[in-house]
XYZ file of C-alpha atoms in Angstrom:
575
model
C -108.153 -91.844 -42.819
C -105.724 -90.050 -45.128
C -107.774 -91.169 -48.209
C -110.923 -89.767 -46.677
C -109.248 -86.474 -45.815
C -107.937 -86.067 -49.496
C -111.479 -86.990 -50.921
C -112.875 -84.247 -48.765
C -110.405 -81.603 -49.747
C -110.843 -82.410 -53.418
C -114.798 -82.142 -53.277
C -114.485 -78.851 -51.480
C -111.992 -77.282 -54.152
C -114.122 -78.467 -56.922
C -117.202 -76.826 -55.371
C -115.407 -73.494 -54.946
C -114.200 -73.527 -58.590
C -117.721 -74.180 -59.920
C -119.111 -71.357 -57.823
C -116.282 -68.986 -58.805
C -116.911 -69.833 -62.502
C -120.565 -69.246 -62.260
C -120.082 -65.924 -60.624
C -117.519 -64.970 -63.300
C -119.839 -65.784 -66.064
C -122.360 -63.295 -64.589
C -119.908 -60.269 -64.738
C -117.120 -60.810 -67.093
C -117.567 -61.549 -70.879
C -115.427 -63.824 -72.880
C -112.403 -62.194 -74.396
C -109.586 -63.274 -76.742
C -106.019 -61.947 -75.904
C -103.229 -62.560 -78.596
C -99.882 -61.925 -77.324
C -97.367 -61.272 -79.944
C -93.619 -60.911 -79.276
C -90.593 -60.387 -81.747
C -88.747 -63.593 -82.651
C -85.405 -63.608 -80.979
C -83.330 -66.406 -82.352
C -80.464 -67.608 -80.175
C -77.451 -69.694 -80.841
C -77.055 -72.649 -78.831
C -73.659 -73.454 -77.294
C -71.276 -75.578 -79.446
C -70.232 -78.867 -78.216
C -66.330 -79.125 -78.255
C -64.653 -82.284 -78.456
C -62.379 -82.505 -75.505
C -60.534 -85.624 -76.506
C -56.934 -85.236 -77.691
C -56.392 -86.932 -80.951
C -53.883 -89.774 -81.181
C -51.389 -90.151 -83.860
C -51.112 -93.676 -85.430
C -47.608 -93.243 -86.953
C -45.097 -96.109 -86.935
C -42.244 -93.791 -87.511
C -42.877 -91.808 -84.334
C -39.770 -91.469 -82.325
C -40.149 -91.948 -78.601
C -38.901 -89.316 -76.426
C -36.055 -90.224 -74.108
C -35.993 -89.257 -70.529
C -33.036 -86.926 -69.766
C -31.598 -86.887 -66.185
C -29.320 -84.176 -65.118
C -28.009 -82.546 -61.973
C -27.209 -78.773 -61.359
C -23.973 -78.203 -59.243
C -24.202 -74.670 -57.587
C -20.694 -73.279 -56.964
C -20.466 -70.017 -55.140
C -18.232 -67.292 -56.883
C -16.579 -64.616 -54.920
C -17.197 -61.015 -56.316
C -16.250 -57.534 -55.080
C -18.475 -55.712 -57.560
C -20.803 -53.270 -56.014
C -23.301 -51.610 -58.448
C -23.412 -47.827 -58.260
C -26.718 -46.188 -57.514
C -28.277 -44.502 -60.713
C -28.347 -40.877 -60.808
C -30.429 -38.573 -63.249
C -28.423 -36.490 -65.647
C -28.662 -32.719 -65.309
C -30.310 -30.829 -68.107
C -28.992 -27.383 -68.874
C -31.841 -25.049 -68.515
C -31.895 -22.419 -71.231
C -32.696 -19.023 -69.905
C -36.084 -17.860 -71.197
C -35.725 -14.807 -73.656
C -37.945 -11.901 -72.660
C -39.670 -10.347 -75.392
C -40.430 -6.671 -75.285
C -43.193 -5.066 -76.921
C -41.601 -1.753 -77.694
C -38.231 -0.643 -79.157
C -36.188 2.354 -80.211
C -33.049 2.745 -82.122
C -30.874 5.758 -83.171
C -28.020 5.724 -85.415
C -25.622 8.487 -86.870
C -23.147 8.268 -89.551
C -21.133 9.802 -92.441
C -22.679 12.352 -94.893
C -24.388 13.627 -91.792
C -26.788 10.701 -91.796
C -29.440 10.376 -89.009
C -31.507 7.186 -88.787
C -34.079 6.614 -86.052
C -37.055 4.397 -85.414
C -39.565 3.935 -82.603
C -42.238 1.273 -82.369
C -44.864 1.359 -79.597
C -47.469 -1.369 -78.773
C -49.450 -1.311 -75.433
C -52.034 -3.895 -74.362
C -54.908 -1.935 -72.973
C -56.737 -5.131 -72.057
C -56.949 -8.787 -73.072
C -58.663 -7.848 -76.199
C -57.453 -4.317 -77.033
C -54.141 -2.891 -78.265
C -52.972 0.484 -79.169
C -49.645 1.471 -80.694
C -47.631 3.656 -83.056
C -44.594 3.812 -85.330
C -42.182 6.527 -86.108
C -39.229 6.496 -88.470
C -36.821 9.142 -89.719
C -33.889 8.779 -92.224
C -31.979 11.982 -93.440
C -28.645 12.922 -94.797
C -27.241 16.230 -95.708
C -25.607 14.785 -98.764
C -22.059 15.427 -100.082
C -21.567 13.391 -103.286
C -18.650 14.763 -104.930
C -18.534 16.685 -108.376
C -22.282 17.727 -108.046
C -23.556 21.092 -108.914
C -26.867 20.885 -106.934
C -27.737 19.859 -103.384
C -28.269 16.195 -102.767
C -29.673 15.943 -99.332
C -32.784 13.916 -98.589
C -35.250 13.264 -95.634
C -37.901 10.805 -95.147
C -40.268 10.762 -92.137
C -43.206 8.226 -91.386
C -45.682 8.389 -88.492
C -48.497 5.788 -87.868
C -50.798 5.149 -85.105
C -53.278 2.144 -84.687
C -55.821 0.675 -82.469
C -57.178 -2.979 -82.595
C -59.829 -4.948 -80.674
C -60.568 -8.753 -80.688
C -64.090 -9.703 -79.981
C -65.795 -13.162 -79.836
C -66.729 -13.547 -83.456
C -64.545 -10.794 -85.131
C -61.452 -8.700 -84.807
C -60.867 -5.093 -86.247
C -58.180 -2.509 -86.553
C -57.992 1.089 -87.519
C -54.762 2.989 -88.407
C -53.721 6.416 -89.793
C -50.545 8.107 -90.570
C -48.599 10.792 -92.242
C -45.556 10.655 -94.587
C -43.046 13.434 -95.442
C -40.426 12.946 -97.997
C -38.016 15.579 -99.408
C -35.453 14.912 -102.158
C -33.555 16.856 -104.831
C -33.447 16.791 -108.470
C -29.627 16.812 -108.185
C -28.872 14.960 -111.381
C -27.943 17.888 -113.654
C -26.218 16.766 -116.856
C -22.929 18.635 -116.768
C -22.290 18.046 -120.479
C -25.247 20.494 -121.098
C -25.138 22.904 -118.099
C -22.697 24.401 -115.653
C -22.635 26.229 -112.577
C -24.498 29.305 -113.877
C -27.486 27.302 -114.709
C -27.270 25.470 -111.461
C -27.382 28.625 -109.463
C -30.867 29.298 -111.097
C -32.313 25.834 -110.105
C -34.221 25.172 -106.842
C -34.048 21.270 -106.964
C -36.074 20.601 -103.844
C -39.022 18.438 -104.361
C -41.200 17.496 -101.288
C -43.935 14.775 -101.160
C -46.601 14.490 -98.384
C -49.077 11.823 -97.655
C -52.009 11.220 -95.280
C -53.853 7.914 -95.047
C -56.668 6.325 -92.914
C -57.816 2.767 -93.004
C -59.129 -0.182 -91.290
C -59.481 -3.981 -91.446
C -62.201 -6.543 -90.251
C -61.890 -10.232 -89.790
C -64.793 -12.587 -89.043
C -64.934 -15.972 -87.558
C -67.350 -18.584 -88.776
C -69.167 -16.164 -91.154
C -69.863 -15.940 -94.992
C -67.645 -12.690 -95.095
C -64.179 -13.696 -94.055
C -62.514 -10.304 -94.067
C -62.621 -6.736 -95.452
C -60.494 -3.561 -95.489
C -60.810 -0.042 -96.598
C -57.978 2.666 -97.094
C -58.044 6.256 -98.180
C -54.775 8.048 -99.108
C -54.177 11.772 -99.974
C -50.762 12.180 -101.703
C -49.358 15.511 -102.995
C -46.144 17.638 -103.369
C -44.997 21.050 -103.159
C -45.481 21.620 -106.926
C -49.342 21.844 -106.520
C -49.792 18.099 -107.599
C -52.295 16.050 -105.800
C -53.889 12.499 -105.785
C -56.741 10.914 -103.913
C -57.086 7.061 -103.819
C -59.815 4.910 -102.193
C -59.597 1.150 -101.919
C -62.059 -1.131 -100.448
C -61.853 -5.021 -100.515
C -63.743 -7.957 -99.074
C -63.338 -11.717 -99.039
C -66.250 -14.136 -98.667
C -67.220 -17.793 -99.302
C -70.123 -18.745 -101.534
C -71.608 -22.265 -100.832
C -72.736 -24.115 -104.009
C -73.976 -27.654 -103.593
C -71.893 -28.665 -100.886
C -68.757 -26.930 -102.326
C -67.182 -23.473 -101.250
C -66.235 -20.883 -103.833
C -63.699 -18.405 -102.386
C -64.615 -14.947 -103.734
C -62.881 -11.530 -103.542
C -64.336 -8.360 -104.418
C -62.835 -4.840 -104.629
C -63.333 -1.213 -105.599
C -60.322 0.987 -106.569
C -60.906 4.812 -107.090
C -58.145 7.231 -108.038
C -58.208 10.819 -109.055
C -55.519 13.304 -109.328
C -53.765 15.896 -111.425
C -50.658 18.065 -112.137
C -50.641 21.744 -112.795
C -48.358 21.394 -115.866
C -47.147 18.926 -118.475
C -43.415 18.667 -118.943
C -43.442 21.034 -121.926
C -45.876 23.441 -120.003
C -48.586 23.116 -122.552
C -51.351 22.445 -120.057
C -52.581 20.728 -117.061
C -52.757 16.983 -116.625
C -55.803 15.400 -115.028
C -56.473 11.698 -114.515
C -59.088 9.548 -112.809
C -60.816 6.127 -113.019
C -62.646 3.590 -110.908
C -62.435 -0.209 -111.242
C -64.588 -2.952 -109.818
C -63.108 -6.378 -109.583
C -64.634 -9.907 -108.764
C -62.392 -12.984 -108.312
C -64.067 -16.373 -107.659
C -62.009 -19.389 -107.253
C -62.378 -23.030 -106.401
C -59.591 -25.285 -104.811
C -59.500 -28.894 -105.712
C -57.240 -31.117 -103.614
C -56.480 -34.807 -104.511
C -53.746 -36.510 -102.608
C -50.514 -34.685 -103.639
C -52.237 -32.349 -106.263
C -53.653 -28.953 -105.508
C -55.477 -26.870 -108.149
C -56.955 -23.428 -107.764
C -59.349 -22.691 -110.531
C -60.416 -19.109 -110.811
C -61.195 -16.075 -112.979
C -60.813 -12.291 -112.449
C -63.574 -9.995 -113.863
C -62.746 -6.395 -113.847
C -64.805 -3.313 -115.018
C -62.873 -0.033 -115.670
C -64.575 3.151 -115.919
C -62.227 6.124 -116.959
C -63.855 9.165 -115.376
C -61.630 11.763 -117.158
C -62.171 10.341 -120.732
C -65.503 8.769 -120.205
C -64.440 5.413 -121.452
C -65.532 2.068 -120.117
C -63.839 -1.369 -120.483
C -64.448 -4.956 -119.276
C -61.520 -7.420 -118.706
C -61.484 -11.117 -118.233
C -58.297 -12.620 -116.730
C -57.276 -16.278 -115.940
C -56.516 -17.174 -112.372
C -55.301 -20.714 -112.372
C -52.456 -22.256 -110.071
C -51.467 -25.775 -109.338
C -48.937 -27.662 -107.319
C -48.015 -31.191 -107.256
C -45.740 -33.011 -104.739
C -43.434 -35.243 -106.854
C -41.273 -36.363 -103.874
C -42.907 -35.188 -100.528
C -41.132 -31.917 -99.551
C -38.025 -32.518 -101.607
C -39.546 -31.893 -105.135
C -42.581 -29.924 -105.677
C -43.742 -28.786 -109.177
C -45.932 -25.663 -109.647
C -47.348 -23.605 -112.312
C -50.217 -21.325 -113.410
C -51.415 -18.582 -115.469
C -52.808 -15.452 -114.046
C -53.599 -11.846 -115.031
C -54.804 -8.548 -113.595
C -55.506 -4.941 -114.231
C -52.756 -2.919 -112.193
C -53.596 0.395 -110.882
C -50.706 3.005 -111.284
C -50.483 5.971 -109.069
C -48.311 9.041 -108.531
C -47.552 7.653 -104.950
C -46.303 4.447 -106.377
C -44.204 6.126 -109.047
C -42.752 8.623 -106.523
C -41.894 5.894 -103.881
C -40.136 3.759 -106.527
C -38.277 6.657 -108.195
C -38.365 9.932 -106.105
C -36.771 11.946 -109.011
C -39.876 11.920 -111.141
C -41.094 15.219 -112.387
C -44.696 16.512 -111.312
C -45.763 16.028 -115.043
C -46.778 12.479 -115.209
C -49.593 10.845 -117.269
C -51.194 8.103 -115.007
C -52.887 5.185 -116.512
C -53.584 1.458 -115.469
C -51.630 -1.444 -116.893
C -53.310 -4.434 -118.378
C -51.456 -7.536 -117.589
C -53.219 -9.885 -119.958
C -51.416 -12.961 -118.692
C -48.536 -14.182 -116.559
C -47.577 -17.748 -117.126
C -45.103 -19.457 -114.773
C -43.746 -22.878 -114.154
C -41.281 -23.939 -111.378
C -39.835 -26.428 -108.968
C -39.206 -25.982 -105.259
C -38.475 -28.202 -102.363
C -35.865 -29.023 -99.813
C -32.523 -30.796 -100.591
C -32.212 -31.367 -96.725
C -33.566 -30.141 -93.553
C -31.473 -27.091 -93.831
C -31.344 -26.355 -97.546
C -34.429 -25.104 -99.649
C -34.518 -24.077 -103.252
C -36.939 -22.552 -105.737
C -36.392 -22.280 -109.604
C -39.087 -20.461 -111.585
C -39.733 -19.412 -115.144
C -42.135 -16.493 -116.192
C -43.577 -15.398 -119.383
C -46.013 -12.554 -119.182
C -47.433 -9.951 -121.542
C -48.399 -6.345 -120.380
C -50.272 -3.594 -122.188
C -49.417 0.018 -121.252
C -46.559 -1.076 -118.990
C -44.916 2.084 -117.305
C -41.179 2.668 -117.905
C -38.980 5.374 -116.297
C -37.270 7.359 -118.738
C -35.044 10.403 -118.329
C -36.564 13.770 -119.481
C -34.717 15.675 -122.070
C -32.903 18.706 -121.188
C -34.683 21.826 -122.426
C -32.487 24.679 -123.750
C -35.333 27.059 -122.852
C -36.070 25.570 -119.435
C -38.287 27.544 -117.162
C -39.034 24.840 -114.437
C -36.547 23.382 -112.101
C -37.041 19.941 -113.506
C -36.659 20.729 -117.081
C -32.773 20.673 -117.110
C -32.474 16.964 -117.815
C -32.562 16.292 -113.983
C -35.817 14.527 -113.759
C -37.610 11.429 -115.018
C -40.933 10.921 -116.833
C -43.089 7.870 -117.364
C -43.608 6.303 -120.976
C -45.931 3.481 -121.722
C -45.528 0.361 -124.019
C -46.712 -3.008 -124.699
C -44.057 -5.325 -123.105
C -43.485 -9.078 -123.414
C -41.000 -10.394 -120.665
C -39.402 -13.807 -120.285
C -37.477 -14.382 -117.040
C -35.781 -17.189 -115.201
C -35.187 -16.930 -111.606
C -33.532 -19.023 -108.925
C -33.404 -18.982 -105.144
C -31.395 -21.012 -102.519
C -31.732 -20.682 -98.689
C -29.417 -22.430 -96.237
C -30.262 -22.578 -92.591
C -27.214 -24.205 -90.945
C -28.736 -23.687 -87.529
C -30.340 -21.042 -85.516
C -27.108 -19.089 -85.443
C -26.340 -19.091 -89.133
C -28.413 -18.451 -92.295
C -27.342 -17.818 -95.913
C -29.363 -17.007 -99.003
C -28.833 -16.536 -102.723
C -31.195 -15.029 -105.372
C -30.932 -14.358 -109.011
C -32.994 -13.616 -112.132
C -32.595 -13.102 -115.792
C -34.773 -10.916 -118.028
C -35.489 -10.667 -121.634
C -37.837 -7.946 -122.892
C -39.573 -7.491 -126.235
C -41.007 -3.934 -126.894
C -43.563 -2.754 -129.388
C -42.797 1.019 -129.654
C -39.970 1.904 -127.429
C -36.349 1.407 -128.574
C -35.319 -0.303 -125.065
C -36.816 -1.418 -121.862
C -35.803 1.887 -120.176
C -34.143 1.466 -116.896
C -34.943 -2.183 -116.624
C -31.866 -4.495 -115.833
C -31.344 -7.675 -117.758
C -29.847 -9.494 -114.670
C -30.124 -9.046 -110.946
C -28.835 -10.967 -108.124
C -28.361 -10.693 -104.353
C -26.858 -12.498 -101.432
C -27.503 -12.262 -97.583
C -25.956 -13.710 -94.555
C -26.884 -13.518 -90.852
C -24.627 -14.836 -88.128
C -25.015 -15.181 -84.311
C -21.450 -15.163 -83.259
C -22.099 -15.716 -79.480
C -24.685 -14.775 -77.017
C -23.714 -11.175 -77.177
C -22.186 -10.757 -80.626
C -24.052 -10.922 -83.966
C -23.164 -9.867 -87.409
C -24.631 -9.892 -91.023
C -23.844 -9.028 -94.523
C -25.723 -8.491 -97.808
C -24.710 -7.812 -101.597
C -26.710 -6.732 -104.643
C -25.839 -6.952 -108.205
C -27.846 -5.039 -111.004
C -26.963 -5.433 -114.545
C -26.722 -2.918 -117.355
C -29.799 -0.693 -118.099
C -30.606 1.671 -120.978
C -31.901 5.270 -120.978
C -32.221 8.207 -123.375
C -31.555 11.793 -123.082
C -30.590 14.754 -125.223
C -30.475 18.659 -125.281
C -33.538 19.993 -127.104
C -34.402 23.525 -128.084
C -37.951 22.912 -129.264
C -40.975 21.241 -127.727
C -40.839 18.504 -130.249
C -37.316 17.031 -130.867
C -36.339 16.685 -134.513
C -34.157 13.558 -134.055
C -34.382 10.605 -131.631
C -32.222 11.237 -128.458
C -29.113 9.000 -128.056
C -29.460 5.838 -126.105
C -27.127 5.705 -123.077
C -26.090 2.576 -121.327
C -25.769 2.613 -117.502
C -23.164 0.336 -116.216
C -23.810 -2.559 -113.903
C -23.032 -2.161 -110.324
C -22.267 -4.357 -107.121
C -23.120 -3.020 -103.741
C -21.972 -4.750 -100.582
C -23.070 -3.905 -97.075
C -22.152 -5.387 -93.452
C -23.163 -4.840 -89.905
C -21.922 -5.837 -86.565
C -23.737 -5.643 -83.186
C -23.073 -6.352 -79.368
C -25.773 -7.149 -76.938
C -24.963 -5.402 -73.741
C -28.069 -6.881 -71.867
C -31.685 -8.045 -72.657
C -32.708 -4.408 -73.574
C -29.683 -2.476 -74.896
C -27.508 -3.245 -77.731
C -25.083 -1.284 -79.967
C -24.361 -1.840 -83.679
C -22.187 -0.533 -86.449
C -22.922 -0.660 -90.288
C -20.952 -0.206 -93.536
C -22.672 0.533 -96.818
C -21.307 0.532 -100.162
C -18.079 -1.228 -99.006
C -16.344 -1.233 -102.372
C -16.907 2.666 -102.532
C -18.459 2.525 -106.067
C -19.912 5.718 -107.388
C -22.363 3.980 -109.639
C -25.558 5.584 -110.979
C -28.856 4.239 -109.835
C -30.531 6.357 -112.544
C -28.921 8.394 -115.341
C -26.910 11.386 -113.814
C -27.793 10.339 -110.359
C -24.723 8.941 -108.588
C -25.166 7.449 -105.064
C -23.154 8.056 -101.936
C -19.803 6.301 -101.667
C -18.793 4.168 -98.661
C -20.779 5.029 -95.641
C -20.486 4.388 -92.000
C -23.163 4.324 -89.333
C -23.092 3.521 -85.601
C -26.047 3.452 -83.122
C -27.871 1.803 -80.407
C -31.210 -0.198 -79.923
C -33.096 -0.243 -76.718
C -36.235 -2.586 -75.925
C -38.743 -1.708 -73.247
C -42.227 -2.228 -71.847
C -44.413 0.258 -70.229
């Protein structure tokens, strides 16, 4: 029965399959479908041998069975371990920093010294502030025939803002400085001539400028500044300086480039011999591309300075090319670093710069730029320990048209207040200078720092007999000490070697014989201060200057004040 049933099912299935194939042949054509798949090789599992190999060694020593028993004996102990306790850490009181301060001091020679600094945060991105300082003395140097009082006042205001991609700042200010040509040579003149002289000389200055800094831009930063400088002798000077720093990408490398424009124009009513007015002016354009190469411990800056000078007064044009190469190499990490380079630049001189360095100049100067053809230097620097750092450097540079302060001759027929040998002029010469300098800084800890500096100079002149008023040796030392939380102290000293100057009494516009050379003695000036902090905001201080009470001459016929005492207070605050 089962066999008959299977035969019946098989017959029915075959009949249905034949019918389905016939119907399919009526509606569907034959098609060839090729299925292509990428070959994916696989690595079969490795068959590991699980049997442990047996050594066939006749010298194999059979291990012996060791049997032992442990006897546990209780030991009486009275020791009780103490619970651990975390050590207390002394918390240092956070020092509050104030944005503003003011100090005032008074001292001998009727000296007044004051300063105020203000800074206010208008918002998270805006700041406004200002600065005021005043330093004056009524004088009183012994054995002088003319007044020796002086006064300097500086006022500045600024506003800054930080934006998403840039920050900028503008500032402006005013300076007022009053000095006296008190260095009257008493071997030429007496009280009668002194009574005819008005030695006062007042300088005034106004300036306005701004700065820009960009983030992630081709131009990195830029600045502009204009300054008007003059005096009460009808002298005046205008100077405008604009600078910009930007990056130039070249084939995947970056060339750092600086560009500047420097314009100056000014004049004096008279020359020293009263033969006519003096006018000066020029404009310079400078471009300084440089490329930095860094390879492990070696860093090299390869650059060049291109400067174009247009003398607007004499209608003269010049083009200068200066090297700008510097390199450093770490010989022994931070312990010994060698460095060197050769650079050069066109230095713009100005009446403002001369009067700031030497306030006893006469308003009869000839102003011209200095061509520093090259400045080669090599040195070693580093750290002898974590607290001691040093720097030793040698320089050799050549300058054309280098300015030198030189005492004006005393005129027998003087008509101006500065023609009595009590002022200074500027002479120019081509000077080659060799110098060796050393520096040592010691930071024992946060409470004590000590530093030393020294430099030796050797000058070679072309036309002038000496390097007027340039010392052959200079040195300085400074120290700061935090005695306690309230008491602090400091000291400094300065040494300046011999200098040369030249002066004589002449009766004609053109001297017949060279004036005699005069040697100014070297001097050592020591200063110290002591202060006490009453609280976080108020502190008092005392200062002593020229402790050795030396009556040395900073310039020919210009002695300085003797020992000076000054006391005052400093106050910090916010608003």
